[in-house]
Amino acid sequence: QVQLVESGGGLVQAGGSLRLSCAASKIIFSVVTMGWFRRPPGKQRELVATITSGGATKYADSVKGRFTISRDNAKNTVYLQMDSLKPEDTAVYYCYTKVTDDIWGQGTQVTVSS
């Protein structure tokens, strides 16, 4: 079955940067749209960014200009470069795709200290 495995989370000070990675297996990665979601403490999961098979990107207003989503089809991996991090970016970040069903990674914690 399809698997998504995130990595790269951690603790960073406000203004710092992190890069998340999501490796996909057992999927024709190059043809699917990939996305990053996050769940802040005590809140609902929310969309952060998506990237289509053709490389078109969309971002939540809250991260525009600070986060960049990208993909490497040769490595079956999608990335989320997060710059100028703010305490409100603290959340568990999830990688997502949809084949016949929704597929989620296990999540990676990002904590931004003020």
CSV table of C-alpha atoms in Angstrom, one decimal:
chain,number,residue,atom,x,y,z
A,1,GLN,CA,0.0,0.0,0.0
A,2,VAL,CA,1.0,3.6,-0.5
A,3,GLN,CA,3.2,5.1,2.2
A,4,LEU,CA,4.1,8.6,3.0
A,5,VAL,CA,7.0,9.2,5.5
A,6,GLU,CA,7.7,12.7,6.7
A,7,SER,CA,11.0,13.9,8.2
A,8,GLY,CA,12.7,17.2,9.1
A,9,GLY,CA,10.6,18.6,12.0
A,10,GLY,CA,12.0,19.9,15.1
A,11,LEU,CA,12.4,22.9,17.4
A,12,VAL,CA,13.5,26.3,16.0
A,13,GLN,CA,13.5,29.9,17.2
A,14,ALA,CA,11.2,32.4,15.6
A,15,GLY,CA,12.7,33.7,12.4
A,16,GLY,CA,14.5,30.5,11.7
A,17,SER,CA,14.0,27.9,9.0
A,18,LEU,CA,13.2,24.2,8.6
A,19,ARG,CA,12.8,21.9,5.6
A,20,LEU,CA,10.4,19.1,5.8
A,21,SER,CA,10.6,16.1,3.5
A,22,CYS,CA,8.0,13.5,2.5
A,23,ALA,CA,9.1,10.3,0.8
A,24,ALA,CA,6.4,8.4,-1.0
A,25,SER,CA,6.5,4.7,-1.9
A,26,LYS,CA,4.3,2.3,-3.9
A,27,ILE,CA,2.8,5.2,-5.9
A,28,ILE,CA,3.3,6.6,-9.4
A,29,PHE,CA,4.5,9.8,-7.7
A,30,SER,CA,5.0,11.9,-10.8
A,31,VAL,CA,1.3,12.0,-11.7
A,32,VAL,CA,-0.2,12.9,-8.3
A,33,THR,CA,-0.8,16.1,-6.5
A,34,MET,CA,1.0,16.3,-3.2
A,35,GLY,CA,0.1,18.5,-0.3
A,36,TRP,CA,1.2,19.6,3.2
A,37,PHE,CA,-1.3,20.1,6.0
A,38,ARG,CA,-0.8,21.0,9.6
A,39,ARG,CA,-2.7,20.7,12.9
A,40,PRO,CA,-1.9,23.4,15.4
A,41,PRO,CA,-2.4,22.6,19.1
A,42,GLY,CA,-6.1,22.5,19.9
A,43,LYS,CA,-7.1,23.4,16.3
A,44,GLN,CA,-8.4,21.7,13.2
A,45,ARG,CA,-6.1,20.4,10.5
A,46,GLU,CA,-5.5,23.0,7.8
A,47,LEU,CA,-4.1,23.1,4.3
A,48,VAL,CA,-0.6,24.6,4.0
A,49,ALA,CA,0.4,24.1,0.4
A,50,THR,CA,-0.1,21.9,-2.6
A,51,ILE,CA,1.9,21.1,-5.7
A,52,THR,CA,0.5,19.4,-8.8
A,53,SER,CA,2.2,16.9,-11.1
A,54,GLY,CA,3.0,19.8,-13.4
A,55,GLY,CA,4.5,21.8,-10.6
A,56,ALA,CA,1.7,24.4,-10.0
A,57,THR,CA,1.6,25.5,-6.4
A,58,LYS,CA,-0.9,26.9,-4.0
A,59,TYR,CA,-0.4,28.3,-0.5
A,60,ALA,CA,-2.5,29.2,2.5
A,61,ASP,CA,-2.5,33.0,2.9
A,62,SER,CA,-0.8,32.6,6.3
A,63,VAL,CA,2.3,31.1,4.8
A,64,LYS,CA,2.6,32.9,1.4
A,65,GLY,CA,6.0,34.4,0.9
A,66,ARG,CA,7.5,32.3,3.7
A,67,PHE,CA,7.0,28.7,2.7
A,68,THR,CA,7.9,27.0,-0.5
A,69,ILE,CA,6.7,23.6,-1.7
A,70,SER,CA,8.6,21.6,-4.2
A,71,ARG,CA,9.0,18.1,-5.5
A,72,ASP,CA,11.7,15.8,-6.9
A,73,ASN,CA,9.9,13.1,-9.0
A,74,ALA,CA,13.2,11.2,-9.4
A,75,LYS,CA,13.3,10.8,-5.6
A,76,ASN,CA,9.5,10.4,-5.0
A,77,THR,CA,9.8,13.2,-2.5
A,78,VAL,CA,8.0,16.4,-1.8
A,79,TYR,CA,9.5,19.2,0.3
A,80,LEU,CA,8.3,22.1,2.3
A,81,GLN,CA,10.9,24.8,2.9
A,82,MET,CA,9.8,27.0,5.8
A,83,ASP,CA,11.5,30.3,6.4
A,84,SER,CA,10.8,33.2,8.7
A,85,LEU,CA,9.0,30.8,11.0
A,86,LYS,CA,6.6,32.2,13.6
A,87,PRO,CA,5.3,30.7,16.9
A,88,GLU,CA,1.9,30.3,15.2
A,89,ASP,CA,3.5,27.9,12.7
A,90,THR,CA,3.8,25.4,15.6
A,91,ALA,CA,1.9,22.3,14.6
A,92,VAL,CA,2.1,18.7,13.5
A,93,TYR,CA,2.8,18.8,9.8
A,94,TYR,CA,1.3,16.0,7.6
A,95,CYS,CA,2.1,15.0,4.0
A,96,TYR,CA,-1.0,14.2,1.9
A,97,THR,CA,-2.0,12.7,-1.4
A,98,LYS,CA,-5.0,11.1,-2.9
A,99,VAL,CA,-5.0,8.1,-5.2
A,100,THR,CA,-8.3,6.2,-4.8
A,101,ASP,CA,-8.4,7.2,-1.1
A,102,ASP,CA,-6.9,9.9,1.0
A,103,ILE,CA,-3.4,9.0,2.1
A,104,TRP,CA,-1.7,10.7,5.1
A,105,GLY,CA,1.8,10.5,6.5
A,106,GLN,CA,2.3,9.9,10.2
A,107,GLY,CA,3.1,13.6,10.9
A,108,THR,CA,6.2,15.5,12.1
A,109,GLN,CA,6.2,18.0,14.9
A,110,VAL,CA,7.4,21.6,14.2
A,111,THR,CA,7.8,23.8,17.3
A,112,VAL,CA,8.7,27.5,16.9
A,113,SER,CA,9.8,29.2,20.1
A,114,SER,CA,9.4,33.0,20.6
